[in-house]
Coordinates of C-alpha atoms in Angstrom, one line a residue:
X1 CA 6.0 28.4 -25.0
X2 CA 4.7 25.2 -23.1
X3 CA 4.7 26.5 -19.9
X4 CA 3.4 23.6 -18.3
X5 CA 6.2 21.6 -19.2
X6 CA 9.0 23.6 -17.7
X7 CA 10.7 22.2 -14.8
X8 CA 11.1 24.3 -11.8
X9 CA 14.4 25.2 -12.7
X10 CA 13.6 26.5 -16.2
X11 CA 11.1 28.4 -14.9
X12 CA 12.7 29.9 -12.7
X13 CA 15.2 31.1 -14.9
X14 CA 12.4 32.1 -17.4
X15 CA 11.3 34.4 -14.7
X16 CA 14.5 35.8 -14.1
X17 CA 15.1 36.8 -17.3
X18 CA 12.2 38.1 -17.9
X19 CA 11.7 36.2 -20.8
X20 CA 7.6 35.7 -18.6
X21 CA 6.3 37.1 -16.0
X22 CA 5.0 35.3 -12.8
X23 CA 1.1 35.9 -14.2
X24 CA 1.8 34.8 -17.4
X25 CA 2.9 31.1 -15.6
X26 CA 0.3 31.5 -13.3
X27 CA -2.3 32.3 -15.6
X28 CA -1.5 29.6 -18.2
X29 CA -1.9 27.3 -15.3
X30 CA -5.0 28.0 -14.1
X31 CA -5.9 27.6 -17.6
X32 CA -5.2 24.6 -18.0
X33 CA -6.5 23.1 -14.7
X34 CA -10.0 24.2 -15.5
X35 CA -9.8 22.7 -18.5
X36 CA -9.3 19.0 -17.4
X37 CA -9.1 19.1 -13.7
X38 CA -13.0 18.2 -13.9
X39 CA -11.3 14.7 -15.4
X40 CA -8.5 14.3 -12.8
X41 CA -9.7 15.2 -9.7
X42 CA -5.9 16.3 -8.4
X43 CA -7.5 19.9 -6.5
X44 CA -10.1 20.4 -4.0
X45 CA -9.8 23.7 -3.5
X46 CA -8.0 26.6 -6.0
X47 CA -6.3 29.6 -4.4
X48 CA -7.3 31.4 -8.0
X49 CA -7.6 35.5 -6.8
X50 CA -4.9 35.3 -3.8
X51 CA -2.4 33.6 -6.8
X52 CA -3.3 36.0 -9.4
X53 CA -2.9 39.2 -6.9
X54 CA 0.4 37.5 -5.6
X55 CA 1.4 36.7 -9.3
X56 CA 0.5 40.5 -10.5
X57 CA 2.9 42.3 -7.4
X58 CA 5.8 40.0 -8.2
X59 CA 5.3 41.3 -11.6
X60 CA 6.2 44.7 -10.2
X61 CA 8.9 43.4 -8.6
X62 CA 10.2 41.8 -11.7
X63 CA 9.7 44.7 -13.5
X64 CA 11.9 46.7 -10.6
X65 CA 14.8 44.1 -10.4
X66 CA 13.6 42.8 -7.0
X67 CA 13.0 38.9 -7.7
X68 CA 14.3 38.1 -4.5
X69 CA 13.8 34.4 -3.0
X70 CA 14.9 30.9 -4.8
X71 CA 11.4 30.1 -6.0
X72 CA 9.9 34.1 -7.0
X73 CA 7.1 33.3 -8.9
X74 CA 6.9 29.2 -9.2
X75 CA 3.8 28.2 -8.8
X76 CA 3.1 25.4 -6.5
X77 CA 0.1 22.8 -5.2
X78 CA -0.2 21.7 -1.4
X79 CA -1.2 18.5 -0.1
X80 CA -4.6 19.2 2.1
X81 CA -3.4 18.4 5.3
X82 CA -0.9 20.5 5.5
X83 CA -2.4 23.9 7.5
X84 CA -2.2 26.9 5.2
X85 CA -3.2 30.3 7.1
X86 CA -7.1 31.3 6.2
X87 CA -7.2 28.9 3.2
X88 CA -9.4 25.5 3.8
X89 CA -7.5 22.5 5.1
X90 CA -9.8 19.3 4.9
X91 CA -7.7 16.6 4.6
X92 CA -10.1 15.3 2.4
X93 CA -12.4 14.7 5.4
X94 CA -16.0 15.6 6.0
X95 CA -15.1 16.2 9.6
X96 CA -12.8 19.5 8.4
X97 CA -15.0 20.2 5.8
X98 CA -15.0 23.8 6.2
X99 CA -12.0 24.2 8.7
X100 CA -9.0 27.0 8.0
X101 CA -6.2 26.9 10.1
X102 CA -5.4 30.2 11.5
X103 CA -1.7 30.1 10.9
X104 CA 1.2 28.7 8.6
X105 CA 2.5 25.3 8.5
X106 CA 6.4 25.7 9.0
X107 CA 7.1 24.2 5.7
X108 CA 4.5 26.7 4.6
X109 CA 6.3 29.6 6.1
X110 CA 9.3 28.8 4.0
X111 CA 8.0 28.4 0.4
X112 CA 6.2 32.1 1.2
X113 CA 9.4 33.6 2.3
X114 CA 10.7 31.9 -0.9
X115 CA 7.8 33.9 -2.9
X116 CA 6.6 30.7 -4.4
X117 CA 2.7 31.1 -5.9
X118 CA 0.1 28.5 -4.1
X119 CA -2.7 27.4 -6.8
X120 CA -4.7 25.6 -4.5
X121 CA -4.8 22.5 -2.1
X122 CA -4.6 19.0 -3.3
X123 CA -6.9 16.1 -3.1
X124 CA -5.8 13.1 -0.7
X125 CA -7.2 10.0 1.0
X126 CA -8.8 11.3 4.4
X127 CA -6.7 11.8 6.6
X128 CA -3.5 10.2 4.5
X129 CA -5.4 6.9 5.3
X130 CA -5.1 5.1 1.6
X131 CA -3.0 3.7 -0.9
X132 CA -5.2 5.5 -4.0
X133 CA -6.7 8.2 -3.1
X134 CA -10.1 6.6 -3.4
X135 CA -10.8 7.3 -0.1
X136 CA -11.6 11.2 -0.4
X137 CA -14.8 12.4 0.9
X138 CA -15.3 14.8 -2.2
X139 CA -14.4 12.9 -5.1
X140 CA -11.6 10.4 -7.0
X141 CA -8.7 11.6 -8.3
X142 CA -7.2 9.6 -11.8
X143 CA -4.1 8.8 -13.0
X144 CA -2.9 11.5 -15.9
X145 CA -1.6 8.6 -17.6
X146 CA -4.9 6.4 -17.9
X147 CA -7.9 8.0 -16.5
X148 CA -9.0 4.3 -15.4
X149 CA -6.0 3.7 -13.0
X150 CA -5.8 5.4 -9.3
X151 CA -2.9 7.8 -8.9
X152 CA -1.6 6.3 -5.6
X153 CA -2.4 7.5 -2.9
X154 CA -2.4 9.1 0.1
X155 CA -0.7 12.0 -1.4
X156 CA -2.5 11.1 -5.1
X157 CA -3.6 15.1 -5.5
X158 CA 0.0 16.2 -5.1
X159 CA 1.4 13.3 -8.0
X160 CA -1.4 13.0 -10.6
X161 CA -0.7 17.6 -10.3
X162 CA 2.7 17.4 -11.1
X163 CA 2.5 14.8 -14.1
X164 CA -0.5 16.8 -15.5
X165 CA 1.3 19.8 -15.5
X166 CA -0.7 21.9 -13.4
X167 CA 2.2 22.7 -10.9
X168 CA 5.9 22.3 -11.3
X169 CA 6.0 20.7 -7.6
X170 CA 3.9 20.0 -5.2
X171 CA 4.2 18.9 -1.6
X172 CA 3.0 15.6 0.0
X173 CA 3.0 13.6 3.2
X174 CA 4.6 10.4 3.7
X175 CA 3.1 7.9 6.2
X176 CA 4.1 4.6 4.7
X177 CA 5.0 5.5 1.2
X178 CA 2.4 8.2 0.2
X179 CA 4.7 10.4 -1.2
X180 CA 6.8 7.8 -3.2
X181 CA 4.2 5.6 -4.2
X182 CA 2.0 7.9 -5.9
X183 CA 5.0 9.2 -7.5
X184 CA 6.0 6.0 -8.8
X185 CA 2.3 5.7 -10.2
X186 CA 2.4 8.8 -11.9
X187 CA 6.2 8.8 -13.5
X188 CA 7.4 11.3 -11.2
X189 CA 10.1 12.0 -8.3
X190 CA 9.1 11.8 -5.0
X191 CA 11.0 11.9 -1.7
X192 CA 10.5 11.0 2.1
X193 CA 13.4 12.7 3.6
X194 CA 15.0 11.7 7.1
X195 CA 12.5 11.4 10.2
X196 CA 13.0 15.2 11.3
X197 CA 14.6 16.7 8.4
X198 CA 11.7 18.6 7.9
X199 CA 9.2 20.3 10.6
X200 CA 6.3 18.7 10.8
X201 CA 4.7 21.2 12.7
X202 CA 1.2 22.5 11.0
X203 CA 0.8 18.7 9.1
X204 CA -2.4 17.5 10.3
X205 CA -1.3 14.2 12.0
X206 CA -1.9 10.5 11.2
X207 CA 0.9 8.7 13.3
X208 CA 3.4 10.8 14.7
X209 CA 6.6 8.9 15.0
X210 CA 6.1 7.9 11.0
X211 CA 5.1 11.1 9.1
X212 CA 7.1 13.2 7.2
X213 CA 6.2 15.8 4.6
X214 CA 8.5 15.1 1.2
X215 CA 8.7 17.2 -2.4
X216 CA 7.3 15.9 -5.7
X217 CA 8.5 17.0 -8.6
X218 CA 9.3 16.3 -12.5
X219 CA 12.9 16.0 -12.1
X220 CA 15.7 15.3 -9.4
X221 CA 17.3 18.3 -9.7
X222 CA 13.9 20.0 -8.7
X223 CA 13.2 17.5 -5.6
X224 CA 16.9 18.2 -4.6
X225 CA 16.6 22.2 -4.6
X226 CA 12.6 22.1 -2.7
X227 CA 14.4 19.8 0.2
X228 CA 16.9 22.1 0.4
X229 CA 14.1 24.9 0.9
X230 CA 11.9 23.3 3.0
X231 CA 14.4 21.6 6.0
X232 CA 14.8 22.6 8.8
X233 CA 14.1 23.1 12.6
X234 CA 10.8 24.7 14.3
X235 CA 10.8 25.4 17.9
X236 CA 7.6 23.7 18.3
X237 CA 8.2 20.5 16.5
X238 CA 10.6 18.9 19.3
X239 CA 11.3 16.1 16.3
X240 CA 12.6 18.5 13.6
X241 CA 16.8 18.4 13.8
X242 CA 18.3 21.6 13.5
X243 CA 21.8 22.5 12.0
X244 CA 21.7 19.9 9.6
X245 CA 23.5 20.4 5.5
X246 CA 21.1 20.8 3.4
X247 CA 23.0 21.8 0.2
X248 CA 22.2 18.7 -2.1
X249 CA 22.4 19.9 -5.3
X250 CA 26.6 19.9 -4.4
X251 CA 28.0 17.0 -6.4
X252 CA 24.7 16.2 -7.5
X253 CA 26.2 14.6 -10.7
X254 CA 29.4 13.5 -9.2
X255 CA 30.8 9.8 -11.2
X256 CA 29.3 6.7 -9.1
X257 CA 32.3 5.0 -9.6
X258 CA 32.9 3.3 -5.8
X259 CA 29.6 3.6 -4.9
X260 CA 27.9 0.0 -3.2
X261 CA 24.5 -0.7 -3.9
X262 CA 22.1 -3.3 -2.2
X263 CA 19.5 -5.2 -3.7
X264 CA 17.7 -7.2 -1.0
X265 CA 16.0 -10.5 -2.4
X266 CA 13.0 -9.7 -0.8
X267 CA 12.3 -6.7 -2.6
X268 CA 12.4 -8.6 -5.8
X269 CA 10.2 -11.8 -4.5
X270 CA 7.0 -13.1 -4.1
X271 CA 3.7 -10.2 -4.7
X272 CA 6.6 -8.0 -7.6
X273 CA 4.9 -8.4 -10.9
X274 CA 7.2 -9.6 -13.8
X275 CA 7.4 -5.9 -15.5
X276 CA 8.6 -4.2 -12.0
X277 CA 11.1 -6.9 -11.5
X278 CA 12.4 -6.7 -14.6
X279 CA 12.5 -3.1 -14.5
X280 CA 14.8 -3.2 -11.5
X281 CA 16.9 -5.8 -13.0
X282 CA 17.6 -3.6 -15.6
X283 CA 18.2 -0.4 -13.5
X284 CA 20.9 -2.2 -11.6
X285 CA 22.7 -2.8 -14.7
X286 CA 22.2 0.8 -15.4
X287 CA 23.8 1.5 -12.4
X288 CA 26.6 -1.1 -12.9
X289 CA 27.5 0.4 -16.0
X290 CA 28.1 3.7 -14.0
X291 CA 30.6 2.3 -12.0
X292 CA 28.5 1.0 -9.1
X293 CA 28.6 -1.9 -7.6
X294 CA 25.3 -3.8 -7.3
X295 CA 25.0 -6.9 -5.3
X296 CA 22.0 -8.9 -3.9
X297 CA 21.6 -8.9 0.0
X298 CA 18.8 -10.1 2.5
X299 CA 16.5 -8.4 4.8
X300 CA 15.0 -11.0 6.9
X301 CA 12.2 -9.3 9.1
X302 CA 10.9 -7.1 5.5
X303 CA 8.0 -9.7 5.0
X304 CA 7.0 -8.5 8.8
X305 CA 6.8 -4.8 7.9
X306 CA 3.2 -4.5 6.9
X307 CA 2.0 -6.2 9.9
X308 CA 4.1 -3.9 12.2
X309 CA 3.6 -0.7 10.5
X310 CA -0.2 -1.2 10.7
X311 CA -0.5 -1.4 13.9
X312 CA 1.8 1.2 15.0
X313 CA 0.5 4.0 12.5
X314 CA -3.4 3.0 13.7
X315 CA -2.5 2.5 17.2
X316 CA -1.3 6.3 16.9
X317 CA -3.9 7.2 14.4
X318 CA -6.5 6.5 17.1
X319 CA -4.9 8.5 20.0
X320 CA -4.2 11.7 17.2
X321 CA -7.8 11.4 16.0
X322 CA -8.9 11.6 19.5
X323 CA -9.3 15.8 19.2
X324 CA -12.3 15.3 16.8
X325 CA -15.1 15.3 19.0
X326 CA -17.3 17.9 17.2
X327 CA -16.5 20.1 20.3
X328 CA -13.5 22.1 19.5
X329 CA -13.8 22.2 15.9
X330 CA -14.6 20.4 12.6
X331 CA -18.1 19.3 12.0
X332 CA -20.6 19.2 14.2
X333 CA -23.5 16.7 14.3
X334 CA -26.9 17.9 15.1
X335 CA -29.6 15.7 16.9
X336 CA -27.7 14.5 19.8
X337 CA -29.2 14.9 23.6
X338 CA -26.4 13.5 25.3
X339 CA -22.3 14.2 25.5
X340 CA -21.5 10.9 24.8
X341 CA -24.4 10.5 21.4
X342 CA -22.7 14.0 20.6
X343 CA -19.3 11.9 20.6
X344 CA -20.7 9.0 18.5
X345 CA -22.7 10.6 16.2
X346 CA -20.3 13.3 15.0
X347 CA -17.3 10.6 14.8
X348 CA -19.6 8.1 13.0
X349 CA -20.8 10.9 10.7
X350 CA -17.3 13.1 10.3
X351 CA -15.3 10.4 9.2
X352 CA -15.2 7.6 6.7
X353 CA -14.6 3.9 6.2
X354 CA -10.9 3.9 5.9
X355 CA -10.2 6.3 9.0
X356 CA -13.2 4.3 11.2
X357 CA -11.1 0.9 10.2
X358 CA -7.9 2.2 11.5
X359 CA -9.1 3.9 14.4
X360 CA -10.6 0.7 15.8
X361 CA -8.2 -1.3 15.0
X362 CA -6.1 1.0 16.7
X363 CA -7.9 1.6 19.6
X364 CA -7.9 -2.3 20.0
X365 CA -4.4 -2.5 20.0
X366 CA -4.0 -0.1 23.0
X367 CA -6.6 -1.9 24.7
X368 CA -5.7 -3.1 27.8
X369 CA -4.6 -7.3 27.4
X370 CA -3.9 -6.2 23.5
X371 CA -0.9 -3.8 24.0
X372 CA 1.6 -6.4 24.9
X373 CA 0.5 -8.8 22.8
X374 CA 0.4 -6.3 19.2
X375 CA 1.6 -3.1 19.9
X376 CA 4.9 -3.8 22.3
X377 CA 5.9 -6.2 19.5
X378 CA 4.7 -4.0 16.8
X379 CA 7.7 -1.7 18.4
X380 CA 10.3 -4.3 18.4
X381 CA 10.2 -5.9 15.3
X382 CA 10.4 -1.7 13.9
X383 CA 14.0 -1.9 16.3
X384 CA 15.1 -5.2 14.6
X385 CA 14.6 -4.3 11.2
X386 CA 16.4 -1.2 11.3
X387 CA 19.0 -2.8 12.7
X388 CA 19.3 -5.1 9.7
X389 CA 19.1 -2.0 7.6
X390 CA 22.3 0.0 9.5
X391 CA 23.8 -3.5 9.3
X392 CA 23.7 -3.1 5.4
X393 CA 24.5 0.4 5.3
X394 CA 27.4 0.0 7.2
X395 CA 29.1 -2.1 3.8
X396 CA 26.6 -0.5 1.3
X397 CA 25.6 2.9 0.2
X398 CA 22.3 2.6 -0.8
X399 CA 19.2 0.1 -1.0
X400 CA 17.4 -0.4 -4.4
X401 CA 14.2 -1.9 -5.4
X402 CA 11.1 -1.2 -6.9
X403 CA 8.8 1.4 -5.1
X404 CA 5.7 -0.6 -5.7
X405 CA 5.1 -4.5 -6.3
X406 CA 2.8 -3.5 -9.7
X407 CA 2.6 -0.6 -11.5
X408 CA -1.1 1.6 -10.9
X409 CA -3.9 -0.6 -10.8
X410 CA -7.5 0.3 -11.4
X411 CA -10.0 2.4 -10.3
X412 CA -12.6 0.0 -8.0
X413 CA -9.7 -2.9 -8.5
X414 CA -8.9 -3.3 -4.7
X415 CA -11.1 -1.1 -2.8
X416 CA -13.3 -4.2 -1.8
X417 CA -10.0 -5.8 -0.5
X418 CA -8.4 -3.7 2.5
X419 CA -5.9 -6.4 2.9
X420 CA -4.4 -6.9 -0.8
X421 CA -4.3 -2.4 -0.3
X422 CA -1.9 -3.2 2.5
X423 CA 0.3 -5.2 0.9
X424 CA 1.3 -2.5 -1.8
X425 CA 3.2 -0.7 1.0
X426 CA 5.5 -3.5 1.4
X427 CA 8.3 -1.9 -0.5
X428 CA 7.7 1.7 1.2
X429 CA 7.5 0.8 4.7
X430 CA 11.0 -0.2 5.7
X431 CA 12.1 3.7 5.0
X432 CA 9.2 5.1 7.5
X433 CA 9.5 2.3 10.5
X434 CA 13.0 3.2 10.4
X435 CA 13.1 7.0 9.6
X436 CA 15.1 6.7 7.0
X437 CA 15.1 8.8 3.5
X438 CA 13.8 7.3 0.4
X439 CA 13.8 8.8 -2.7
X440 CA 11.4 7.1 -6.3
X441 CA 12.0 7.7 -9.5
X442 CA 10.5 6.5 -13.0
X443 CA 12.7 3.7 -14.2
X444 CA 10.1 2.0 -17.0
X445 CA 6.8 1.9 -18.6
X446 CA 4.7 -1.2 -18.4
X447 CA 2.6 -2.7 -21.2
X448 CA -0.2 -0.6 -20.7
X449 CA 1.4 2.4 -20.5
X450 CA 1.4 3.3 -17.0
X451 CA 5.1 4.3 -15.3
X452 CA 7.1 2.2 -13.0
X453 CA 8.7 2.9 -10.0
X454 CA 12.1 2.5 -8.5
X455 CA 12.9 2.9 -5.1
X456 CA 16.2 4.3 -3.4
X457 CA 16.7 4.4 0.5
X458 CA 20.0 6.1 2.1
X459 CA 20.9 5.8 5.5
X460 CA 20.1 8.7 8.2
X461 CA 20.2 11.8 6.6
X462 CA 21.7 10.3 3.2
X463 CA 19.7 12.4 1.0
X464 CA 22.6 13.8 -0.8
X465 CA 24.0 10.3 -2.0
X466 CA 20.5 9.3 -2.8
X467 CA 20.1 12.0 -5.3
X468 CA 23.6 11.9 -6.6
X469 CA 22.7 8.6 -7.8
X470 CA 19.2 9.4 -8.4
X471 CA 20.3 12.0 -11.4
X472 CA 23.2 10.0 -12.5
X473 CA 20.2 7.2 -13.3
X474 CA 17.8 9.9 -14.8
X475 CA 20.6 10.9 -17.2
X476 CA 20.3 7.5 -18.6
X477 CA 16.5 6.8 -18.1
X478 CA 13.7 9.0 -17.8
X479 CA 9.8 10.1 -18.7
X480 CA 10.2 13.4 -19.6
X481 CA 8.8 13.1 -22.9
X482 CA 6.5 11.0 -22.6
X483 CA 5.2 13.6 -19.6
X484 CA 5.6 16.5 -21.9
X485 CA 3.2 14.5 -24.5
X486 CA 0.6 13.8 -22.0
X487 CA -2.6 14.0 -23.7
X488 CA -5.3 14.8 -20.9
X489 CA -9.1 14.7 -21.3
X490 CA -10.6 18.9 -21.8
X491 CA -13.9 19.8 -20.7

């Protein structure tokens, strides 16, 4: 058995059959992350004797008829900013090089009660600051598909784990595409659910008002069932929405016939290589042939949305970065005689290029004679173009279009050039100015090999139409082969 290739799901029903036991999976795992992990770079830090003790009492359990909880004994990998109680948190960052939180994020809370496994934390760019995880203070992490390409980023640990086969499902964080994006590079699912779906409470923040943690998985009918898991309230996180449905694996494959799909013009334009437009082209036929309609609509303000989101997320990346003074916790740098050279040398020291870049940046924008100007305008373009995007979804169902505008470039390709990084969150954006959930999904393989994303965006807490439609589409079109016959590099 190829245990790396089962889908939650199968697992799960594996285990509960006791066809394997939860140490067997776990085991095999482990196995094969340290055989080629050294090639992809997608941990930073395995949970190896906590997993296998775990793993070894649910095998009592099983062996008792007590597999109690929706995920006993599915083994799972944890994006590194997300605080897991005693076990290293970094986000990828010098400055929380050797920091462990001393409780559970919520979302944390509820994948233990659930008696999933955790294998370890994955890699990321620092502080969810990148577009390709090139930006992590410990090392790269490459794409499963073609060792040579970046895995997306920030949540590049969490994607590249998933299509290797080292976890079933992982969690990410979503900023301005870092769940979906990476997906996208790596031919997998990945979702940004509704602003305040799920708590944010224990995820290390970047900027507040646009963050949300999201599931990625191998499958939709996976992503569907760990959202359903993971929303909900916390009575710290005044953001989170309580008392919301949450059952989206209902009429998961119910007939699309009557359903309205947009394709805005702009998501299909200038910057979209040939292969992703065509890709998307051909998904809408897909979809047309399923008895949706598919028509081509306008978005105005979109070619704004990079601009905007940039300095919103590093006006409020400067103010959340603010508590890493080298005072309270984090790192420390030695040397300094005053306060203030304390203050400058830890910061200059703790963190890296990327995170320095949007911290001044961001600290500019708040500046006084610079907030009107950027940031006050920054806020009301983000008002106008979700107004243009409840206009459409007031006649349409769903948005469609391409997650990213090429499919994974290479390693070293655009790290000299912040600027052409920024552009590849065009596509992404829209969903996180406006809170709104987004779902991608493989819909082709370019040239060279490497997967292509497509991009689905519901309105407000939509994320049951977006997966009805999502594994309607996946029934027709999907990577699961070619993931299953992933050859990776062994040490």
């Amino acid at each position: 058995m190829n245990i790396h290739e089962l889908t939650v799901e199968a697992l799960y029903d594996k285990i509960q059959s006791k066809e394997i036991k939860p140490s067997e999976v776990v085991g095999a795992l482990f196995d094969r992350i340290e055989a080629s992990d050294e090639t992809i770079g997608s941990f930073l830090f395995l949970n190896k004797e906590e997993a296998l003790k775990q793993a070894q009492t649910l095998d009592q359990l099983q062996e008792e008829d007590k597999m109690d909880g929706p995920l006993f004994g599915i083994p799972m990998g944890i994006k590194d900013n997300i605080c897991t109680k005693d076990i290293l948190t970094t986000c990828a960052s010098r400055m929380l090089e050797d920091f462990k939180p001393v409780y559970d994020a919520t979302v944390m809370e509820k994948l233990n009660d659930s008696n999933a496994i955790l294998m370890g934390k994955q890699n990321m760019d620092e502080f969810a600051m990148g577009s390709s995880t090139e930006n992590s203070y410990f090392k790269n992490v490459r794409n499963p598909w073609d060792t040579n390409a970046v895995p997306g980023g920030s949540s590049g640990g969490s994607a590249a784990a998933v299509a290797a086969g080292y976890v079933p499902f992982s969690l990410g964080s979503d900023t301005g595409g870092s769940v979906r994006q990476p997906a996208a590079f790596c031919g997998v699912v990945g979702m940004k659910p509704t602003y305040g779906r799920v708590s944010r409470y224990g995820l290390v923040a970047f900027a507040s008002s646009l963050d949300q943690i999201g599931p990625i998985t191998r499958n939709v009918r996976d992503n569907a069932k760990i959202l359903e898991l993971i929303s909900g309230t916390h009575n710290k996180d005044a953001t989170s929405v309580p008392d919301l449905a949450t059952d989206f694996l209902k009429n998961i494959d119910k007939d699309l016939t009557g359903m309205k799909i947009a394709l805005p013009k702009e998501f299909i334009g200038e910057g979209i290589s040939e292969e992703v437009e065509a890709s998307v082209k051909k998904a809408a036929e897909t979809f047309r042939s399923l008895g949706a309609t598919v028509e081509e609509v306008s978005i105005p303000h979109t070619k704004y949305v990079v601009s905007a989101y940039y300095l919103i997320a590093s006006s409020e990346a400067s103010s959340n970065l603010a508590r890493f003074d080298g005072i309270r916790y984090g790192y420390k740098a030695e040397g300094a005689e005053t306060l203030e050279e304390h203050y400058k040398k830890t910061r200059a020291e703790g963190f890296g290029p990327e995170v320095k870049r949007r911290i001044l940046l961001g600290t500019f924008v708040l500046s006084a004679g610079h907030y009107d100007q950027h940031y006050i305008r920054a806020q009301k373009l983000r008002g106008v173009i979700e107004k243009e995007m409840k206009e459409l979804f007031s006649e349409y169902d769903l948005i469609l279009g391409p997650t990213a505008p090429t499919p994974a470039f290479n390693i070293g390709e655009k790290s000299e050039d912040q600027l052409e990084m920024y552009k590849d969150d065009l596509l992404t954006i829209p969903a996180n100015l406006t809170g709104m959930p987004a779902l991608s999904i493989p819909s082709g393989l370019s040239a060279s090999g490497r997967p292509i994303g497509l991009q689905l965006i519901g309105d407000h807490f939509e994320e049951q139409k977006i997966y009805n439609a999502a594994f309607k589409f996946e029934e027709q079109f999907n990577l699961h082969e070619e993931l299953k016959q992933l050859k990776l590099e062994v040490r």
